[in-house]
Tab-separated table of C-alpha atoms in Angstrom:
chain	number	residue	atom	x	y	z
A	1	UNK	CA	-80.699	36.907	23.743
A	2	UNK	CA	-82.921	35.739	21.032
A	3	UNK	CA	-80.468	36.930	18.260
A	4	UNK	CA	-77.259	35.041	20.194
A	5	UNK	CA	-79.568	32.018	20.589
A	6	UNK	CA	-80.343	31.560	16.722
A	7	UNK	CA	-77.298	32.685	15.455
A	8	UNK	CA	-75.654	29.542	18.034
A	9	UNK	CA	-78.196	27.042	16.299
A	10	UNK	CA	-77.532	28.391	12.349
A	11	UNK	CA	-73.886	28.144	13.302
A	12	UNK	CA	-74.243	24.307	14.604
A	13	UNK	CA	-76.824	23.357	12.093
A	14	UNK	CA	-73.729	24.589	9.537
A	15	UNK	CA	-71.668	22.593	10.925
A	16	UNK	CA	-73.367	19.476	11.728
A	17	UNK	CA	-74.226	19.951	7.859
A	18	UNK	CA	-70.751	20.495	7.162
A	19	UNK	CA	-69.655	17.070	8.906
A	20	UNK	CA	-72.394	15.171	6.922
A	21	UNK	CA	-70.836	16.456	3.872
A	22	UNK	CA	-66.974	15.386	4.796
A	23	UNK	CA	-68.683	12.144	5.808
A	24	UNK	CA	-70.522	11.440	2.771
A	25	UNK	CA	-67.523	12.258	0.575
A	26	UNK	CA	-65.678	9.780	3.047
A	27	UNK	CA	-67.854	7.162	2.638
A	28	UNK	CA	-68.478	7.408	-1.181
A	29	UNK	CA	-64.924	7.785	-2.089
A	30	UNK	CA	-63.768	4.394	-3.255
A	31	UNK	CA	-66.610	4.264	-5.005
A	32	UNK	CA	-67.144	7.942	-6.738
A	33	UNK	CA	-63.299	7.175	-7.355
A	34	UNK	CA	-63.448	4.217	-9.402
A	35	UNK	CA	-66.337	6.236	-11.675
A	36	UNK	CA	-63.800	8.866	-11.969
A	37	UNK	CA	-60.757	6.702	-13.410
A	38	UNK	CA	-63.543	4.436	-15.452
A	39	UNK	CA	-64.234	7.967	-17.357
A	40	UNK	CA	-60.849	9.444	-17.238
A	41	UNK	CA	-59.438	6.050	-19.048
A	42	UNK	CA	-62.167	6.524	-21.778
A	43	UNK	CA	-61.320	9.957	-22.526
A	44	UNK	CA	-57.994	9.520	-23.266
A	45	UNK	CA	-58.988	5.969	-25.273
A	46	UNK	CA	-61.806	8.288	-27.594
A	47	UNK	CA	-60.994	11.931	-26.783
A	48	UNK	CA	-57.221	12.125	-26.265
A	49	UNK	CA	-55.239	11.305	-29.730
A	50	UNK	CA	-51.868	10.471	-29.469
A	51	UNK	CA	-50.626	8.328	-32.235
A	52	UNK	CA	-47.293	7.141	-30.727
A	53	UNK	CA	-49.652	4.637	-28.905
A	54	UNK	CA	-50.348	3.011	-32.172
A	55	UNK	CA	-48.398	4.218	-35.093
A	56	UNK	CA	-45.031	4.372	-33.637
A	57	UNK	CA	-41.796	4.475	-36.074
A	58	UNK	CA	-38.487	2.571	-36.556
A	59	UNK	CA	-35.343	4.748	-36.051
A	60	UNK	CA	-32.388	4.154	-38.119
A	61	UNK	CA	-29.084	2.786	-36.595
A	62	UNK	CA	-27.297	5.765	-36.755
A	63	UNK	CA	-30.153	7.793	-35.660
A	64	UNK	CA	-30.846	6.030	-31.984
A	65	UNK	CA	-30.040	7.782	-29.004
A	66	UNK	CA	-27.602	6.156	-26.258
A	67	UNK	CA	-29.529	4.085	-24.160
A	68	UNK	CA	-28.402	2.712	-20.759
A	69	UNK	CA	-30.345	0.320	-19.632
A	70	UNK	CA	-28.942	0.601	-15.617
A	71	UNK	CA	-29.839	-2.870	-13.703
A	72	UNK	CA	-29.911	-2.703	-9.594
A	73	UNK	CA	-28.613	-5.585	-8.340
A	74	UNK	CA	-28.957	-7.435	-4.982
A	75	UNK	CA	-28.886	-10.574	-4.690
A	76	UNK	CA	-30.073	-11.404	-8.134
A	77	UNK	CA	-28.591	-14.844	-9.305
A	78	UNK	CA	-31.607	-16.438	-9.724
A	79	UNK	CA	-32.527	-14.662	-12.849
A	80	UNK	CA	-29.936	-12.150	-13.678
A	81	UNK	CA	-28.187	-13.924	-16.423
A	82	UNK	CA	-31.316	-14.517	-18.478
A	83	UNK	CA	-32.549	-11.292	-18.223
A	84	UNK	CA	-28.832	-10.036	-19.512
A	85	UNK	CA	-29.274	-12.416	-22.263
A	86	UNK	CA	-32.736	-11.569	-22.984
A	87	UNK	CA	-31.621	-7.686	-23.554
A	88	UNK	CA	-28.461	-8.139	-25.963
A	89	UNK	CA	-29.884	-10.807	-27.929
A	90	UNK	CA	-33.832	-10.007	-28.206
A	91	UNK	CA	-33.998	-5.998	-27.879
A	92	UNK	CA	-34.974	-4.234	-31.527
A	93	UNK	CA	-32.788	-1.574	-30.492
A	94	UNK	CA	-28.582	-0.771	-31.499
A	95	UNK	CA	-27.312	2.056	-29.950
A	96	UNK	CA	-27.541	0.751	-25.802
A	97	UNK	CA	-25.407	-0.476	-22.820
A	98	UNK	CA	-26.384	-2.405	-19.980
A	99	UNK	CA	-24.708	-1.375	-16.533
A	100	UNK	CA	-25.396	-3.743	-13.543
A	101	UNK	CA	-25.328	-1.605	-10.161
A	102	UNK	CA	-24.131	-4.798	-7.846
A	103	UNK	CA	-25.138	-3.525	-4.869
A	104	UNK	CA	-23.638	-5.069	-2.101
A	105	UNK	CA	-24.448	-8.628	-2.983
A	106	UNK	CA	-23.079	-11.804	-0.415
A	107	UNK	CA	-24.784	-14.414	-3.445
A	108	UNK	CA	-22.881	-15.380	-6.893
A	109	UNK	CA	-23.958	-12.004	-9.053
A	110	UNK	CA	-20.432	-10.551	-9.331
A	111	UNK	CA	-19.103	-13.939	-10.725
A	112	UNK	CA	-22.215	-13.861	-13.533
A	113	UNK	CA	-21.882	-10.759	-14.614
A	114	UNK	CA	-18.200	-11.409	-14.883
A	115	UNK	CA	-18.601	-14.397	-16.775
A	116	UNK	CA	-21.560	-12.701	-18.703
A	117	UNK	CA	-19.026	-9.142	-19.831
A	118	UNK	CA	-16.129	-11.863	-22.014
A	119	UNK	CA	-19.789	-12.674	-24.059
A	120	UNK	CA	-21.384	-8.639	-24.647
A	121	UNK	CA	-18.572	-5.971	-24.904
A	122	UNK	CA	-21.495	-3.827	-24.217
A	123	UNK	CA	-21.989	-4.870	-20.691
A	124	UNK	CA	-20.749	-2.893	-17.543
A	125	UNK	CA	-21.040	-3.246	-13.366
A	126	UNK	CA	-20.568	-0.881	-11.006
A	127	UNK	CA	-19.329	-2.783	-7.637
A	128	UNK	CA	-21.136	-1.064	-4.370
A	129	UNK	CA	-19.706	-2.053	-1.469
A	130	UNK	CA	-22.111	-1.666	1.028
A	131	UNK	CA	-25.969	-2.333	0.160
A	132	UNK	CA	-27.595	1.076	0.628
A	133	UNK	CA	-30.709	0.605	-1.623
A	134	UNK	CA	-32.123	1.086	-4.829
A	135	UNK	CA	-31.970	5.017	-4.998
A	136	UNK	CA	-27.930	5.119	-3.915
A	137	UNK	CA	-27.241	2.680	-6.671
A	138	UNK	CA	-29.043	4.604	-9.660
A	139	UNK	CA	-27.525	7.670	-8.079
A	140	UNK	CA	-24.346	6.353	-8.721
A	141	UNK	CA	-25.035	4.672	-11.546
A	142	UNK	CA	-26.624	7.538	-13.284
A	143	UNK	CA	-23.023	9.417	-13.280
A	144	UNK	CA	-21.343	6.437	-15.491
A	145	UNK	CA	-24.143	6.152	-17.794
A	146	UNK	CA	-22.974	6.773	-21.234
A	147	UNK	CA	-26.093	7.345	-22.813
A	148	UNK	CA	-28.194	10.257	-22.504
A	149	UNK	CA	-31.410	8.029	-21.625
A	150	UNK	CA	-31.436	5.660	-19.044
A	151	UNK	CA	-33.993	2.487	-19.076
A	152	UNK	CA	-34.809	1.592	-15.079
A	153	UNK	CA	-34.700	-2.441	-15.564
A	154	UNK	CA	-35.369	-4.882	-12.862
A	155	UNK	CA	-33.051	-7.842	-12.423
A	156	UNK	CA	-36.300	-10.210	-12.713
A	157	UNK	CA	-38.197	-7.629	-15.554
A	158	UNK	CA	-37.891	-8.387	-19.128
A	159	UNK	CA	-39.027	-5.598	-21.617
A	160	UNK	CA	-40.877	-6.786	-25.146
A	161	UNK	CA	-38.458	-6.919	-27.879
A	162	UNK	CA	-39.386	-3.186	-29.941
A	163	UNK	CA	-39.542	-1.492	-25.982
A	164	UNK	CA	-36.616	0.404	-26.508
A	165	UNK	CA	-37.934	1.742	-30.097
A	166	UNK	CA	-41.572	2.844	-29.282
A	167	UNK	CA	-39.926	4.033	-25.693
A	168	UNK	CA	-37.849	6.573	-27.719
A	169	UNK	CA	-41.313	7.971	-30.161
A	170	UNK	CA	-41.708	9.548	-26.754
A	171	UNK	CA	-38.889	11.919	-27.392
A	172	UNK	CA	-38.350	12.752	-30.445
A	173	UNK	CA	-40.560	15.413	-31.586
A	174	UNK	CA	-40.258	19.379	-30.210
A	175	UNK	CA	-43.426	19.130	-28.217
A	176	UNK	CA	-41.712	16.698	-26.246
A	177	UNK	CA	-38.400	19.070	-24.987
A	178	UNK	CA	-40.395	18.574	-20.902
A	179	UNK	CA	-40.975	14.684	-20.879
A	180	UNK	CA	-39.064	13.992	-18.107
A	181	UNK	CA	-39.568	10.201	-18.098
A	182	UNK	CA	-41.792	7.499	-20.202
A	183	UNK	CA	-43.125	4.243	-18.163
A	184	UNK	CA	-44.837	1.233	-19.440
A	185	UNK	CA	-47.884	-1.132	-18.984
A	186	UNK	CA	-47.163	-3.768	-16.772
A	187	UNK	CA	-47.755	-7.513	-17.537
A	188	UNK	CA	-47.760	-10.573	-14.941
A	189	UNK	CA	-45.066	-13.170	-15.956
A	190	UNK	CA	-45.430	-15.652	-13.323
A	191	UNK	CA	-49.424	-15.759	-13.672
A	192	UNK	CA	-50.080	-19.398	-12.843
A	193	UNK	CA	-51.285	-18.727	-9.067
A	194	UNK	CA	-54.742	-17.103	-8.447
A	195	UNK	CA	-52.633	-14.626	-6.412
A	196	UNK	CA	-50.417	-14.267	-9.630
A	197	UNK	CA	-53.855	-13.843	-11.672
A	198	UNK	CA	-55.387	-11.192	-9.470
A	199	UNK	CA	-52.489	-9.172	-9.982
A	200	UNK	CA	-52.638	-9.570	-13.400
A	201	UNK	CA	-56.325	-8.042	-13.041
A	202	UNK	CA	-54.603	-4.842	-10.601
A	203	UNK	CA	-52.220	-3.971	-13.018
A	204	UNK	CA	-54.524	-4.014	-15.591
A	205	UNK	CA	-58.029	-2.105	-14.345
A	206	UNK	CA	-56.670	-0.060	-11.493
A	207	UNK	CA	-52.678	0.615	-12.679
A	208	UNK	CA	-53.208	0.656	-16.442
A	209	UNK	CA	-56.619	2.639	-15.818
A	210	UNK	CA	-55.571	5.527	-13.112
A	211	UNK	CA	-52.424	5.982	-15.308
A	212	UNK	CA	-54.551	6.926	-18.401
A	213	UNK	CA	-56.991	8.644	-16.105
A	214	UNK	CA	-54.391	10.556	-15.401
A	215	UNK	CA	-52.742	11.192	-17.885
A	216	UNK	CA	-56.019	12.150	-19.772
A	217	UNK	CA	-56.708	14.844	-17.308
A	218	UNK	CA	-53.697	16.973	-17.014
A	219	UNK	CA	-50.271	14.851	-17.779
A	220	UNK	CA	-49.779	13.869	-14.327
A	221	UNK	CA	-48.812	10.697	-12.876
A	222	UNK	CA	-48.764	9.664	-9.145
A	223	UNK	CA	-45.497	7.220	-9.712
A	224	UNK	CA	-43.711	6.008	-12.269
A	225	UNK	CA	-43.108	2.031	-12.976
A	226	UNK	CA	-39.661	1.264	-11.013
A	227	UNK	CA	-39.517	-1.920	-12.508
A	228	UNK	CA	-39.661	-0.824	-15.955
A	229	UNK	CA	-39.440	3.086	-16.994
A	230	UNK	CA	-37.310	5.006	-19.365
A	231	UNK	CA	-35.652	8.550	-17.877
A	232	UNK	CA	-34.306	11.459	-19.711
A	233	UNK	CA	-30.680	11.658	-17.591
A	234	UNK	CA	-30.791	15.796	-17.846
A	235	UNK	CA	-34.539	15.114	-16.065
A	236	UNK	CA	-32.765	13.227	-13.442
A	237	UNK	CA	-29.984	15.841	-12.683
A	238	UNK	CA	-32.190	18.737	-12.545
A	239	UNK	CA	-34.319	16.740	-9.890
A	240	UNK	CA	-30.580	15.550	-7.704
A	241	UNK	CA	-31.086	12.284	-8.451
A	242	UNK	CA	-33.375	10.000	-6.192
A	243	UNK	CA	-34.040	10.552	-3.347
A	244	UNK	CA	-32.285	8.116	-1.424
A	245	UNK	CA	-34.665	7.973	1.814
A	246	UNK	CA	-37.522	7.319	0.471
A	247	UNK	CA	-39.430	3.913	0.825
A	248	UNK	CA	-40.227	3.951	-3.171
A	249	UNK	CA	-37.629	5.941	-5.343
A	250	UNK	CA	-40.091	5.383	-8.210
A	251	UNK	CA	-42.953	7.629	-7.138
A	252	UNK	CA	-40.881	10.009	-5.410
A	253	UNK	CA	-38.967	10.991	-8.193
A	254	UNK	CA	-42.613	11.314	-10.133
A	255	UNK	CA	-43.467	13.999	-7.833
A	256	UNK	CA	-40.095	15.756	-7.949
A	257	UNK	CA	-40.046	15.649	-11.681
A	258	UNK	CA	-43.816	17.156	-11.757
A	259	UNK	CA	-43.185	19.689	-8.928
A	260	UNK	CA	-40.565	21.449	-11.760
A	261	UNK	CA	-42.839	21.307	-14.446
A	262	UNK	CA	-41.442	18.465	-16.402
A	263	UNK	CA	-44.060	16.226	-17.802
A	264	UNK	CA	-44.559	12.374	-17.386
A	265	UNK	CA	-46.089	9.994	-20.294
A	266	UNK	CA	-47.589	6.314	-19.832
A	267	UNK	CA	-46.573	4.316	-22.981
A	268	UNK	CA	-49.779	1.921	-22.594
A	269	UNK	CA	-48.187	0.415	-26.007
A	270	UNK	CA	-45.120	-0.730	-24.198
A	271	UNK	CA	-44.995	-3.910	-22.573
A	272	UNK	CA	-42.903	-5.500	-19.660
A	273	UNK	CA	-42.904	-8.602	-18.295
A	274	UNK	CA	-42.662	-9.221	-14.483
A	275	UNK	CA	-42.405	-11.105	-10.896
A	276	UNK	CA	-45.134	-10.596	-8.641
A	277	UNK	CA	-45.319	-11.302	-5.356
A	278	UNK	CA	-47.003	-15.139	-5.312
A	279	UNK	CA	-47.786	-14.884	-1.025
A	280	UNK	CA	-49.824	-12.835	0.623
A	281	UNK	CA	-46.915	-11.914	3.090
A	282	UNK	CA	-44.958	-10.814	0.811
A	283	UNK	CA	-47.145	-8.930	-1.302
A	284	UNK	CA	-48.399	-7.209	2.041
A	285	UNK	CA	-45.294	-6.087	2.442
A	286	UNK	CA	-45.194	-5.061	-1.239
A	287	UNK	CA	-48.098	-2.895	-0.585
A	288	UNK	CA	-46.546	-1.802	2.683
A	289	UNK	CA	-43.951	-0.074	1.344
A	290	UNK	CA	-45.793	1.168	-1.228
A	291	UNK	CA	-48.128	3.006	0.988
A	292	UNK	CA	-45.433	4.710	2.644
A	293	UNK	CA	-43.668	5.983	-0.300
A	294	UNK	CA	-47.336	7.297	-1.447
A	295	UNK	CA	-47.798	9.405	2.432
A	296	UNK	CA	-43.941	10.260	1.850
A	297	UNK	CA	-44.637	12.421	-1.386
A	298	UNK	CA	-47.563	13.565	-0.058
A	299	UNK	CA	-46.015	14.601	3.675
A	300	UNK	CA	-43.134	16.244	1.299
A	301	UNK	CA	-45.158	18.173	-0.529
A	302	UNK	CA	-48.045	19.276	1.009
A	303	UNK	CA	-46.763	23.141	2.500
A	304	UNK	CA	-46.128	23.386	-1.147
A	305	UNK	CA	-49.779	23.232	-2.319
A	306	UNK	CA	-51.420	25.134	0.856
A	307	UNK	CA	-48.830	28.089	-0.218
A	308	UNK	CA	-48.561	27.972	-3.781
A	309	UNK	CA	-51.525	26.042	-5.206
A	310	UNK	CA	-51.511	28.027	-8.306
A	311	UNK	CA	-48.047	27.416	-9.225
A	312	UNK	CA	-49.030	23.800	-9.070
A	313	UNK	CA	-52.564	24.135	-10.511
A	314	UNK	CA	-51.299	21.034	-13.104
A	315	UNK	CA	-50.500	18.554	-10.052
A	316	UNK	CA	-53.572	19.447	-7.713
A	317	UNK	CA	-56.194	17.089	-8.828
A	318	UNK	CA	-53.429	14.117	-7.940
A	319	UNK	CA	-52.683	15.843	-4.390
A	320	UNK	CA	-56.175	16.294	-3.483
A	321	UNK	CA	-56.858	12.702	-4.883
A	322	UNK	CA	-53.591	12.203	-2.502
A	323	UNK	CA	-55.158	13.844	0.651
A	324	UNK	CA	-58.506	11.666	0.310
A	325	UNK	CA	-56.843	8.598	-0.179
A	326	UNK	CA	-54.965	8.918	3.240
A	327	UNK	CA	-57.708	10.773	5.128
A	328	UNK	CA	-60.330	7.528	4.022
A	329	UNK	CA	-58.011	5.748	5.145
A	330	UNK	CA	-57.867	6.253	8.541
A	331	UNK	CA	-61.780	7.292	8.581
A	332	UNK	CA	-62.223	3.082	7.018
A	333	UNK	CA	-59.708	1.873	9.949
A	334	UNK	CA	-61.791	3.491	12.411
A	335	UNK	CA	-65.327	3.421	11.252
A	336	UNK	CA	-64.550	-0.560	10.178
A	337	UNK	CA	-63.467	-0.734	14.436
A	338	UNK	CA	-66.593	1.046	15.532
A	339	UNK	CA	-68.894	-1.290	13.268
A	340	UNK	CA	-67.461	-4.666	14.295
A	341	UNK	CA	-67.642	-3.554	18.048
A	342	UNK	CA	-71.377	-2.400	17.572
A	343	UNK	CA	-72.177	-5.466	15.958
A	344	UNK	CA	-70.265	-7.543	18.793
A	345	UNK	CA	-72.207	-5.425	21.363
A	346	UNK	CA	-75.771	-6.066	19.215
A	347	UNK	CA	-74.839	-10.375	19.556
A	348	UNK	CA	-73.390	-10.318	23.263
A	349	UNK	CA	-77.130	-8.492	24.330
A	350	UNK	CA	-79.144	-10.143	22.076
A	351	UNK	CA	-80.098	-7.404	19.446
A	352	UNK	CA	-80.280	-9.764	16.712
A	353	UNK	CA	-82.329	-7.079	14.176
A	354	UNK	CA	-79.871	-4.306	14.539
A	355	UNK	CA	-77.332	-7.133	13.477
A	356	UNK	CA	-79.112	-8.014	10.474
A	357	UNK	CA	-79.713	-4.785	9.809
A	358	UNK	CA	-75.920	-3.288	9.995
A	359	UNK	CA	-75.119	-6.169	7.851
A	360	UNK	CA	-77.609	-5.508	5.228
A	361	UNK	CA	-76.729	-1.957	5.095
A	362	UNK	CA	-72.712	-3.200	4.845
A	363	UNK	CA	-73.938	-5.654	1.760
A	364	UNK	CA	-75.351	-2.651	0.181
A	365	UNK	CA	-72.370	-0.551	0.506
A	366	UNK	CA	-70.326	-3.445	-0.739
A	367	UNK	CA	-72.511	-4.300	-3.755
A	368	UNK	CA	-72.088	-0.192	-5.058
A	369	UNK	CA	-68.390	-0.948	-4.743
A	370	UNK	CA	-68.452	-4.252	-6.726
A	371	UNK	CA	-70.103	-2.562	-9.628
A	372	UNK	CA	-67.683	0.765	-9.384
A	373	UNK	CA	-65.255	-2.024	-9.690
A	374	UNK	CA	-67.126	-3.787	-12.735
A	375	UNK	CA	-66.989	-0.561	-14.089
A	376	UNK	CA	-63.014	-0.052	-13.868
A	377	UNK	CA	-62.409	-3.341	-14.959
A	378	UNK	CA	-64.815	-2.811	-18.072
A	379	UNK	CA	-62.565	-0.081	-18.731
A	380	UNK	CA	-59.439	-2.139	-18.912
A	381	UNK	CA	-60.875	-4.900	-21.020
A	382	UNK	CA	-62.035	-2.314	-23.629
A	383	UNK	CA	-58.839	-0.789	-23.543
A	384	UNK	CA	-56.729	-3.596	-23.159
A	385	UNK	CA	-58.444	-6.844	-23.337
A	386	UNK	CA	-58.671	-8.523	-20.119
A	387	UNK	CA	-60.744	-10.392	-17.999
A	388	UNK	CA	-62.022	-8.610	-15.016
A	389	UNK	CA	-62.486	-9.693	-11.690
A	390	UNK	CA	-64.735	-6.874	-9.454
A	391	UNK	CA	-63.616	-9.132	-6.029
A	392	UNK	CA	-60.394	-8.042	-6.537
A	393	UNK	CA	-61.139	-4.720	-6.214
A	394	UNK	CA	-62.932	-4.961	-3.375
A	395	UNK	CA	-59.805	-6.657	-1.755
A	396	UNK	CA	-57.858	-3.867	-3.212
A	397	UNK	CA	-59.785	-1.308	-1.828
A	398	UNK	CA	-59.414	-2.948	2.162
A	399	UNK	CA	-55.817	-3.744	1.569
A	400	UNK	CA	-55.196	0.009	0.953
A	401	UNK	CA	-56.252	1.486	3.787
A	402	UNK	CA	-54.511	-0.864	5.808
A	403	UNK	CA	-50.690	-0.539	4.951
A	404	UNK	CA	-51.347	3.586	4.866
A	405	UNK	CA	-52.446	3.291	8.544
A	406	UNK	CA	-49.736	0.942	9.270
A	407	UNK	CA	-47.336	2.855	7.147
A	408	UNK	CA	-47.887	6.244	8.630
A	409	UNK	CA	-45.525	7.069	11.364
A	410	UNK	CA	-43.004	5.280	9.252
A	411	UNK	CA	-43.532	7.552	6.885
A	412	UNK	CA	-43.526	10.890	8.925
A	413	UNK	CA	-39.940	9.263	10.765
A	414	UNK	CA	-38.654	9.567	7.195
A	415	UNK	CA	-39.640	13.272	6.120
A	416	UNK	CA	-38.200	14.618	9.709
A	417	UNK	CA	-34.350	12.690	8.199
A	418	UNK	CA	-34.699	8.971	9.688
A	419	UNK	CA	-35.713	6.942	6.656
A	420	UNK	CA	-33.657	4.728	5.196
A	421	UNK	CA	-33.907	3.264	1.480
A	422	UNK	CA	-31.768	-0.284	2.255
A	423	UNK	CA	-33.871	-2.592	0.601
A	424	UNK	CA	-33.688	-6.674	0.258
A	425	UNK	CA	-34.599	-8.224	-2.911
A	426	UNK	CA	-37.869	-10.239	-2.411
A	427	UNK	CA	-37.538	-14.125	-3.127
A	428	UNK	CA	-37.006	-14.414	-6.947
A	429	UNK	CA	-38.054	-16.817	-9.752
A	430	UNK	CA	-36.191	-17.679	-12.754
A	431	UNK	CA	-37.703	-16.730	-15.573
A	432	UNK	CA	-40.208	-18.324	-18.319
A	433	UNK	CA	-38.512	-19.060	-21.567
């Protein structure tokens, strides 16, 4: 009796030790996370050479690959015709086409990029009936490229003028026969809100900084840039296209492409130019769909690594990174729940010190995530000078959480076949000169 009696308490003082651990991970994650990236992002900057970055080359006329540059279209007058402009008259590049995918659009884009084709011979559209989202359209479009590259361009994204050049470094040499795609560092164009600014401040410490993280580690990448991101078309094929149920077609087709083996690259050298959400509705909804396209991957793929985790040794770090990401999630939704009704409980009985005391504890906790988020953002000023903003990350790291709750059972309709990729472009500015 004594034997079954100690062997009961080693086996729940394992586990109770056990739980501590998965909560202590849980709790320390945003913050052990942002470490992570901050030293990831300096190992490629001082450890990881590749020149292409910096010292990139100009390819002769008759040298340049065909280019597509394949525009998706819905509703895009606003901005559509500068942004065709912008391409044939500004881009350091000869050998491209630009193909408009109009998909399904009740607004005036047909009759601009009619009017727009008597002025650049090089200019083509695709008419899609029916709007049936982003993924459909490059799917089709992808079959009437002409060029064996094909640029992803937003109808509200303009690329810097040498994109096209340093994009194509990427792919010439023999080492680079499995770079399945090349996407760029993003850059806020319509910066004059503080909503407008704090993006600028995302894109920069957490997008610019995870993508060298990762790509310092092992050439992975959890999604490519949809607005902005140059494909090798064979890539695309071997993949079947996009998939055309999925919430974000840009980082499921990073997963597909990894999942054969091809490799991704972040061009931190290339710039693009961009609309941001300027609301907080509508860049919750942003986010939103986001989230969902990150648990979509992640749902799609997961029987994959449980049964074959060797095979996909190269891709683990970014599942497991994956797998905590959704699992804090829900244990922040919850634990967030409990602590606001404890601290309701604490004022309705009149337990004022155990309220002062959960909120100095919370201020704690919150001051080791403001300096993990100093830390990021000194990371993306040294790399690419700018200002940082640790607040934002904060915000950043609450808004997350959120939309992958909320985004869940959307997500897991969509694996078992009743997702649907119609989209709806989000109110558009015209662009700055």
């Amino acid at each position: 009796m004594l034997d079954v009696f100690i062997d009961s308490v080693l086996k729940a003082t394992m586990g109770q030790t056990i739980l501590n651990i998965v909560l202590l991970i849980l709790c320390l994650y945003p913050i052990v996370g942002s470490f992570f990236w901050f030293a990831g992002a300096l190992s490629y900057r001082f450890l990881k050479t590749n020149k292409r970055d910096t010292d990139w080359q100009n390819i002769p006329a008759e040298q340049q690959p065909m280019i597509t540059i394949m525009i998706p279209a819905h509703n895009e007058e606003v901005m559509l015709a500068d942004t065709i402009t912008y391409l044939f008259e500004e881009l350091n590049y000869e050998n491209f086409e630009v193909l408009v995918m109009n998909d399904g659009s009740t607004d005036r884009t047909a009759a601009i990029i009619s009017d727009l084709q008597t002025q650049y011979s090089r200019l083509r559209t695709i008419e899609i009936l029916k709007n049936k989202g982003k993924a459909h359209a490059f799917n089709i479009g992808m079959h009437f490229a002409q060029g064996d590259y094909i640029l992803s361009n937003d109808a509200d994204t303009i690329p810097e003028p040498d994109a096209l050049m340093k994009y194509m470094n990427f792919f010439m040499r023999d080492r680079d026969m499995n770079t399945s795609a090349v996407t760029a560092n993003m850059d806020v164009q319509n910066r004059t809100s503080l909503l407008g600014k704090s993006q600028t401040v995302e894109f920069t410490s957490i997008v610019g900084v995870i993508k060298r993280s990762q790509t310092a580690i092992n050439d992975s990448m959890y999604a490519y840039s949809g607005a902005n991101t140059l494909y090798k078309k064979d890539f695309l094929i071997d993949v079947g296209g996009f998939r055309q149920n999925r919430a974000t077609e840009d980082i499921s087709i990073a997963w597909d492409h990894q999942m054969i083996g091809a490799v991704p690259r972040f061009a931190p050298n290339v710039i693009f130019h961009m609309n941001v959400p300027d609301t907080l509705w509508d860049l919750y909804k942003q986010r939103k769909r986001w989230a969902q396209g990150g648990t979509e991957v992640w749902l799609t793929n997961i029987k994959k690594f449980i049964l074959h985790p060797i095979a996909h040794r190269y891709q683990l770090s970014m599942f497991i990174d994956s797998t905590l990401s959704i699992v804090w999630s829900f244990f922040f939704m919850l634990t967030s729940l409990a602590f606001l009704t404890t601290m309701g409980i604490f004022l309705i009985t009149g337990n004022y010190d155990r309220v002062l005391h959960g909120l100095a504890m919370s201020f704690i906790f919150v001051t080791f995530e403001l300096f993990a988020g100093f830390m990021q953002l000194l990371a993306a000023l040294l790399l690419d000078h700018h200002f940082f903003a640790p607040l934002y990350m904060l915000f950043y790291w609450m808004v997350n959480p959120v939309t992958v709750v909320m985004t869940f059972i959307p997500a897991l309709k969509t694996i078992l076949g009743f997702g649907s990729g119609t989209w709806v472009s989000p109110k558009r500015q015209a662009l700055k000169k």
